[in-house]
Short mmCIF file of C-alpha atoms and ligand atoms in Angstrom, two decimals:
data_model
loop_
_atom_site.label_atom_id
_atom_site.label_comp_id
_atom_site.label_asym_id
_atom_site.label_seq_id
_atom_site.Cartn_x
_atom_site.Cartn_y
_atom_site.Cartn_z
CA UNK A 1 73.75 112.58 34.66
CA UNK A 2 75.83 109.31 33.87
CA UNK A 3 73.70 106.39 35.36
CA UNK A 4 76.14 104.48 37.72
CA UNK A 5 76.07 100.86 39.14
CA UNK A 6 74.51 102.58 42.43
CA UNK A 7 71.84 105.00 40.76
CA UNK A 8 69.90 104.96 37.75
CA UNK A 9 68.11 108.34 36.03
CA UNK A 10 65.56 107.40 32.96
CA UNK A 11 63.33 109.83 30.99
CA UNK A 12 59.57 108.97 30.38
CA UNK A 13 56.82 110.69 28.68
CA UNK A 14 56.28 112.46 25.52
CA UNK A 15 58.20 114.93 26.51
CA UNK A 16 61.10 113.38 28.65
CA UNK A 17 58.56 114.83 31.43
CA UNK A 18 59.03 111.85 34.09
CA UNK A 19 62.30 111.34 35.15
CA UNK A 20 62.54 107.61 37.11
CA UNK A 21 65.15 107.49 39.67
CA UNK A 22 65.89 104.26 41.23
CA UNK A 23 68.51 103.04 43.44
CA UNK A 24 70.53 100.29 42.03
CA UNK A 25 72.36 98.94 45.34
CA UNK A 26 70.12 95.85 45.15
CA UNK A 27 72.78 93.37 46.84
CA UNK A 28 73.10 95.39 49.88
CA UNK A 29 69.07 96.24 49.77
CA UNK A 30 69.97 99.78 48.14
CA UNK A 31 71.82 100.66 51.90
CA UNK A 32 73.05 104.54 50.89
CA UNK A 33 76.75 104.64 50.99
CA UNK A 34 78.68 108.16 50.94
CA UNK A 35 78.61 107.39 47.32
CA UNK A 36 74.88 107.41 46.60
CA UNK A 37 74.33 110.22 49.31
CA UNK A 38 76.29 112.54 46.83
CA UNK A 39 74.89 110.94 43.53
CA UNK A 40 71.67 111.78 45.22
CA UNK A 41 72.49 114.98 45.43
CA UNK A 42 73.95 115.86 42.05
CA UNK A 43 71.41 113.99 40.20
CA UNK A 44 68.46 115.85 41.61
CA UNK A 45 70.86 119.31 41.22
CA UNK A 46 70.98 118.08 37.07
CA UNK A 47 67.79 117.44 36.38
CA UNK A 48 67.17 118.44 32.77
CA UNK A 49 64.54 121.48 32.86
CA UNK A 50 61.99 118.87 30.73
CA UNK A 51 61.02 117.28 33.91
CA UNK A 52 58.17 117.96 36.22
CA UNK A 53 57.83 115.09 38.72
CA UNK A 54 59.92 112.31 39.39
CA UNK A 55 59.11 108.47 40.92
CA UNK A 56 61.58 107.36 43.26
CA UNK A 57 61.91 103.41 43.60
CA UNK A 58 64.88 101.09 45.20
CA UNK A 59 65.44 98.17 42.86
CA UNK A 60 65.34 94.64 44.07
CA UNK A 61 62.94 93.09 47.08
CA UNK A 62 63.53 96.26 49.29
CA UNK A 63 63.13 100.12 48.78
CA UNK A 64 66.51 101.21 51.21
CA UNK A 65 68.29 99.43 54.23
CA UNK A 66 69.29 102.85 55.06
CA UNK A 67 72.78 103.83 56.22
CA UNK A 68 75.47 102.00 54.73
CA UNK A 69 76.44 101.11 57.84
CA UNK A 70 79.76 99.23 56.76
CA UNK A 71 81.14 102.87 56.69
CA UNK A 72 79.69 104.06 60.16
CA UNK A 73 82.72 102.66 62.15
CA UNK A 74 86.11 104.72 61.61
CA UNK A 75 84.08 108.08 62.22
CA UNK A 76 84.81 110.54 64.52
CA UNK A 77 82.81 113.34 66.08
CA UNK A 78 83.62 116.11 63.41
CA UNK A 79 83.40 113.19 60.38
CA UNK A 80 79.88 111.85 61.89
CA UNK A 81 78.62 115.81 61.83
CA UNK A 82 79.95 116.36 58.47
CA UNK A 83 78.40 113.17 56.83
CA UNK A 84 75.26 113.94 58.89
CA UNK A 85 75.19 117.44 57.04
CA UNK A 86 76.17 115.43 53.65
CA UNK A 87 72.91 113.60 54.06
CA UNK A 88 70.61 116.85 54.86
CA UNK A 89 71.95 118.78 51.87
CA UNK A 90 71.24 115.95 49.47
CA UNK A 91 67.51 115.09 51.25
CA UNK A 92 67.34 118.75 50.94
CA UNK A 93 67.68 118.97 47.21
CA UNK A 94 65.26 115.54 47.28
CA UNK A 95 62.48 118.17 49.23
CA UNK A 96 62.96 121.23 47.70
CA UNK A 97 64.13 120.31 44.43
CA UNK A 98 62.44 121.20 41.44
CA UNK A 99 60.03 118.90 40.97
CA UNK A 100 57.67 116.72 42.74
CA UNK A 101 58.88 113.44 43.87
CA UNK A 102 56.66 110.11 44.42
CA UNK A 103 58.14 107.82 46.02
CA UNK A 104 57.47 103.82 45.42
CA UNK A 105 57.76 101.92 48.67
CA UNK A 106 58.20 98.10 49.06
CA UNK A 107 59.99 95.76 51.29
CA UNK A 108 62.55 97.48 54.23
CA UNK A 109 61.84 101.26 54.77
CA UNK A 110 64.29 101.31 57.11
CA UNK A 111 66.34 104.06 58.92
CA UNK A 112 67.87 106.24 56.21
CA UNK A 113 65.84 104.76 53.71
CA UNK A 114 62.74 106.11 55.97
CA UNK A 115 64.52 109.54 55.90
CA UNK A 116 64.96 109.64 52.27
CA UNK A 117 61.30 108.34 51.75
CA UNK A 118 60.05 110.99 54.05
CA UNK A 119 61.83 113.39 52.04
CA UNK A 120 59.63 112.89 49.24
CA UNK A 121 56.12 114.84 48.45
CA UNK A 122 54.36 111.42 47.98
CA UNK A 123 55.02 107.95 49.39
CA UNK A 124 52.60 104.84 47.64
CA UNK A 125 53.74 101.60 49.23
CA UNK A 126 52.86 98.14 48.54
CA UNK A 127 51.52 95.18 50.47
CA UNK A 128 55.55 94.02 51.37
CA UNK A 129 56.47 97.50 52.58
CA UNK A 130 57.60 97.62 56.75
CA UNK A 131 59.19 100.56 58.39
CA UNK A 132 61.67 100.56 61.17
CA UNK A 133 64.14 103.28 62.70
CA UNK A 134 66.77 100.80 63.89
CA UNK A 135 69.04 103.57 64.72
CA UNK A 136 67.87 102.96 68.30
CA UNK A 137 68.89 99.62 68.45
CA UNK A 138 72.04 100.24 66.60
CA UNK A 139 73.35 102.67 69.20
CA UNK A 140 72.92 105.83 66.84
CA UNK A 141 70.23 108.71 66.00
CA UNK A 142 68.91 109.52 62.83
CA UNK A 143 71.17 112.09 61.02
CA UNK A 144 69.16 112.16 57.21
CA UNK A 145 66.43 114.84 58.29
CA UNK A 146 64.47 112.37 60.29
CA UNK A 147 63.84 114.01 63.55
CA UNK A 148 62.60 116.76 61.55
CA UNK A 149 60.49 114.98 58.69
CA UNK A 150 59.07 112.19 60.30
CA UNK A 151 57.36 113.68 63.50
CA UNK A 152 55.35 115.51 60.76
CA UNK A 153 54.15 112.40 59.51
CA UNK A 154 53.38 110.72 62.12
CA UNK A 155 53.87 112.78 65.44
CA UNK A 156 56.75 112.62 67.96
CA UNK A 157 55.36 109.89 70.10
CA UNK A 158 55.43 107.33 67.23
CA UNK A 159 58.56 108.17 65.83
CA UNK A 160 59.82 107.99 69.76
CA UNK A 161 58.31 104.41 70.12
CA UNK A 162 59.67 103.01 66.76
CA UNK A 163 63.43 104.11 68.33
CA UNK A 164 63.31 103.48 71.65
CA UNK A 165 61.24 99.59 71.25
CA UNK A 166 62.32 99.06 67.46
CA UNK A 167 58.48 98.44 66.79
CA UNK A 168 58.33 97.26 62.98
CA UNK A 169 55.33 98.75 61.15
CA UNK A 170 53.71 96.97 58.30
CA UNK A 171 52.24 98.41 55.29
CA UNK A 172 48.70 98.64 56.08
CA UNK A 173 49.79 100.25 59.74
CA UNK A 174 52.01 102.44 58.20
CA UNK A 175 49.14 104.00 55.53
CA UNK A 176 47.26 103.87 58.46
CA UNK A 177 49.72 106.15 60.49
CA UNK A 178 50.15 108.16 57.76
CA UNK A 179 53.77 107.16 56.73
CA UNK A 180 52.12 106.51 53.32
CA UNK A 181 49.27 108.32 51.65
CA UNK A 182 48.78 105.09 49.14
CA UNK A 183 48.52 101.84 49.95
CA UNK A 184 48.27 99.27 46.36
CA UNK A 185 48.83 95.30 46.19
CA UNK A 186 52.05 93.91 46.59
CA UNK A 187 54.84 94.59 43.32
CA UNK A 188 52.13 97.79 42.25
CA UNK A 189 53.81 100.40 43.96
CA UNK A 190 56.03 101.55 40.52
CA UNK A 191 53.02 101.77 38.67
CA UNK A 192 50.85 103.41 40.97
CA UNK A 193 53.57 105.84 41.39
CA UNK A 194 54.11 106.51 37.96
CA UNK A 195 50.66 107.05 37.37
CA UNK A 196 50.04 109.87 40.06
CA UNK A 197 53.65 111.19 38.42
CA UNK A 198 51.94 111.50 35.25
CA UNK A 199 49.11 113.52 37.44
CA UNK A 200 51.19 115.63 39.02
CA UNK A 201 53.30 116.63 35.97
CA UNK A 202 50.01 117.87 33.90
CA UNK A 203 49.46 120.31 37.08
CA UNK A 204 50.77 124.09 36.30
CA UNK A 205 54.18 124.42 37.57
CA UNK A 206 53.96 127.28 39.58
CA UNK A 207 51.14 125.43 41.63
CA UNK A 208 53.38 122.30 41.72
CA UNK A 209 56.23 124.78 42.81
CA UNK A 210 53.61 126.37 45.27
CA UNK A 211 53.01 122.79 47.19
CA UNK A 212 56.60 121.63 47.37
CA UNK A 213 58.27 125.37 48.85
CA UNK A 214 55.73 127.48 50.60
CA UNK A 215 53.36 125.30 51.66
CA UNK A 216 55.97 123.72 54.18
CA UNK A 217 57.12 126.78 54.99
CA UNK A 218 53.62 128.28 55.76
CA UNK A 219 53.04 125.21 58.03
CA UNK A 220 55.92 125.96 59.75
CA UNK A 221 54.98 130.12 60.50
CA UNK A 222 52.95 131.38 62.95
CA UNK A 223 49.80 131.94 61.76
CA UNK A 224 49.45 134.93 60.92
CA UNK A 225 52.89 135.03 58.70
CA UNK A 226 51.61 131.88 57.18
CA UNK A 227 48.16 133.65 56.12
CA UNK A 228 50.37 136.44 54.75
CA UNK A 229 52.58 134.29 52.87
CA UNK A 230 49.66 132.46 51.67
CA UNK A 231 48.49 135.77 50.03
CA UNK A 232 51.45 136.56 48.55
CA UNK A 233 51.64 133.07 47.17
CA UNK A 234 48.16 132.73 45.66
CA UNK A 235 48.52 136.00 44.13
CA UNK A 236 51.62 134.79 42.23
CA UNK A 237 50.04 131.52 40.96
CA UNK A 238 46.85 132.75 39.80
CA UNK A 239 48.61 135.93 37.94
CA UNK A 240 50.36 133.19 35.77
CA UNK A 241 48.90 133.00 32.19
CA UNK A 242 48.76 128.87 32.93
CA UNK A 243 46.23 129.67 35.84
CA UNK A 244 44.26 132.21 33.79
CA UNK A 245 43.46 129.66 30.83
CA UNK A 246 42.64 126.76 32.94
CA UNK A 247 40.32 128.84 34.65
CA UNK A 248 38.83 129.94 31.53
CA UNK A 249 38.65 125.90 30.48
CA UNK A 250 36.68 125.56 33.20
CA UNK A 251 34.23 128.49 32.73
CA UNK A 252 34.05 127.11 29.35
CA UNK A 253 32.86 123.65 30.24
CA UNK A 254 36.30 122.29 28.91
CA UNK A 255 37.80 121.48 32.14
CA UNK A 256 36.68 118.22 33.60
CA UNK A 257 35.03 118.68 37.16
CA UNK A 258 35.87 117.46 40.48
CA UNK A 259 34.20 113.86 40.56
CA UNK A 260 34.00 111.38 43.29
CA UNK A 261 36.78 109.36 43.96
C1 1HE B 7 73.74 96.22 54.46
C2 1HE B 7 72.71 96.99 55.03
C3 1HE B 7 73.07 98.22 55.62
C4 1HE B 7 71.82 95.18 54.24
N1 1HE B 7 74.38 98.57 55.59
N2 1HE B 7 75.01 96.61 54.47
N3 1HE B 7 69.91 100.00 58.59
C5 1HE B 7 69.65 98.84 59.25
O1 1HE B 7 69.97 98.67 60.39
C6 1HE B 7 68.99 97.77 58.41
C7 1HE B 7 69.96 96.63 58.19
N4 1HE B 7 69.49 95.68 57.20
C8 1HE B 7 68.54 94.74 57.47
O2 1HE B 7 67.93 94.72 58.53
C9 1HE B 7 68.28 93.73 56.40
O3 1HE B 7 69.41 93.69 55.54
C10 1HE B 7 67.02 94.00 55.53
C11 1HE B 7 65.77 93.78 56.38
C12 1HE B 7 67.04 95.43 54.95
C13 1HE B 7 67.00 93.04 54.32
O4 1HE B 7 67.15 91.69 54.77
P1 1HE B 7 67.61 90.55 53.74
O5 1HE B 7 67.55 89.24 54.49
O6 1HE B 7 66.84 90.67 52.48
O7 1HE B 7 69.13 90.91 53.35
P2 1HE B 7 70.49 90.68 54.17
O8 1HE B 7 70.96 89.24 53.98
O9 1HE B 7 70.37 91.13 55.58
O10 1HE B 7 71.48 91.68 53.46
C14 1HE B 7 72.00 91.45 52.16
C15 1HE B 7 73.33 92.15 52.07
O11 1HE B 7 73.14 93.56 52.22
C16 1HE B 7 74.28 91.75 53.21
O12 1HE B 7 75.60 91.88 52.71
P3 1HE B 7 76.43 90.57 52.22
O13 1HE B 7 77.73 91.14 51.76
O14 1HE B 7 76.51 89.67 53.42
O15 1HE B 7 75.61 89.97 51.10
C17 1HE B 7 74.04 92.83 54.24
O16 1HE B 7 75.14 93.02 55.10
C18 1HE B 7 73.89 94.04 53.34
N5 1HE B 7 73.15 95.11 53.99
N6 1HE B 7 71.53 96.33 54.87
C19 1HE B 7 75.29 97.78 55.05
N7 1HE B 7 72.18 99.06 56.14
C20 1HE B 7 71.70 109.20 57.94
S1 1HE B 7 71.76 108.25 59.26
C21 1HE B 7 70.75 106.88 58.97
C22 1HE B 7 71.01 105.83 59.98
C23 1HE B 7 70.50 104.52 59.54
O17 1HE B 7 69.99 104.36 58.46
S2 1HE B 7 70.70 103.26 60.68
C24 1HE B 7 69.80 101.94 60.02
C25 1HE B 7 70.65 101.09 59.14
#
């Protein structure tokens, strides 16, 4: 992937194991133009195969102002449904891509930028962080994924009230909410990010690949095709020679234990 004025891909780690991906639209608060949509896309379809998470950060004050919306107004029916679909196939590859992503919230969350936040695995956001859907106030709908994602983070009658009011929420409200599962002092979030990145890439792929596609696909099933798929899924990851010798690690005593947080 060539790094562009609007996205930027860097390799970290020993093994070019981290890959940092940061949005480099600072002027217009990293707003996501057709442009970045599809440089989204191809640079989480190019990943090189050393990678096994990613950290997702907007540079500048704010994290995404969304929708470019300096492109919204010579669309027509068929172009908005088209772009909408642009935006779910590259969120899509964000999702279910092939690696973990942790995203690194500060300043505006905002519309889009909320979708594409929501689209990651982990969200840490910092003191400055606030979330908004504007879209309602705007005249528009979400069209990233964001009826779908966001009601599973925080439940349909929040996601409702942020649209139809344009309630504002701040950092601590939005960890609180559950919009963010980490919540670390104002210009942290990077690092905090990057560290749980560093976690998450020592975990056994399979398990990692086990979290990102079936576990939201179980949650989705009726039960009793979820407990099925579970099945077939644990029997997969622990057949794997990686789950056999951590096991054994542990049986050893060469594993550390669970400790308290
Ligand atoms: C933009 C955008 C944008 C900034 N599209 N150009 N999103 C919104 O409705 C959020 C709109 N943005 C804002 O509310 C504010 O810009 C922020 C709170 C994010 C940041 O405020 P601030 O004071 O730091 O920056 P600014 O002065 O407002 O903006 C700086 C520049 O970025 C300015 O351009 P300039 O040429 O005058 O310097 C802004 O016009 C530009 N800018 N945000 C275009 N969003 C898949 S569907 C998703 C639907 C949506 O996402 S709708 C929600 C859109």
């Amino acid at each position: 992937m060539k790094n562009t004025d609007i996205i930027h891909l860097e390799l970290r780690g020993e093994h070019k194991e981290i890959a940092v991906i940061r949005l480099t639209r600072k002027a217009k608060r990293n707003a996501i133009n057709d442009a970045l949509v599809l440089a989204l896309r191809n640079l989480f379809d190019g990943l090189p195969t050393t990678v096994r998470a990613a950290v997702l950060d907007g540079e500048g004050e704010h994290f995404c102002a969304g929708l470019d919306l300096s492109e919204l107004t010579e669309r027509d029916a068929g172009q908005g449904l088209h772009h909408s679909r642009m935006w779910h196939a590259a969120l899509e590859r964000v999702q279910f891509g092939p690696v973990p992503v942790i995203a690194a919230l500060h300043g505006a969350v905002v519309g889009g930028g909320l979708e594409l936040a929501s689209a990651c695995h982990i969200r840490v956001a910092d003191d400055s962080t606030f979330y908004a859907l504007p879209e309602g106030s705007r005249g528009i709908f979400v069209g990233g994924g964001g009826s779908v994602r966001i009601p599973k983070l925080i439940g349909v009658a929040r996601m409702t009230d942020m649209m139809l009011t344009g309630r504002v929420y701040n950092a601590q409200d939005g960890e609180r909410i559950g919009l963010a599962q980490y919540l670390v002092p104002q210009g942290q979030a990077f690092e905090k990010a990057f560290e749980l990145a560093v976690r998450v890439a020592q975990n056994a792929p399979l398990t990692n690949y086990a979290l990102m596609h079936a576990l939201p696909r179980i949650a989705e099933q009726p039960a009793d095709h979820g407990l099925f798929t579970e099945s077939m899924m644990a029997a997969i990851a622990q057949s794997a020679p990686e789950a056999k010798s951590r096991v054994k690690a542990f049986l050893d005593g060469k594993a550390a234990k669970v400790s308290k947080g």
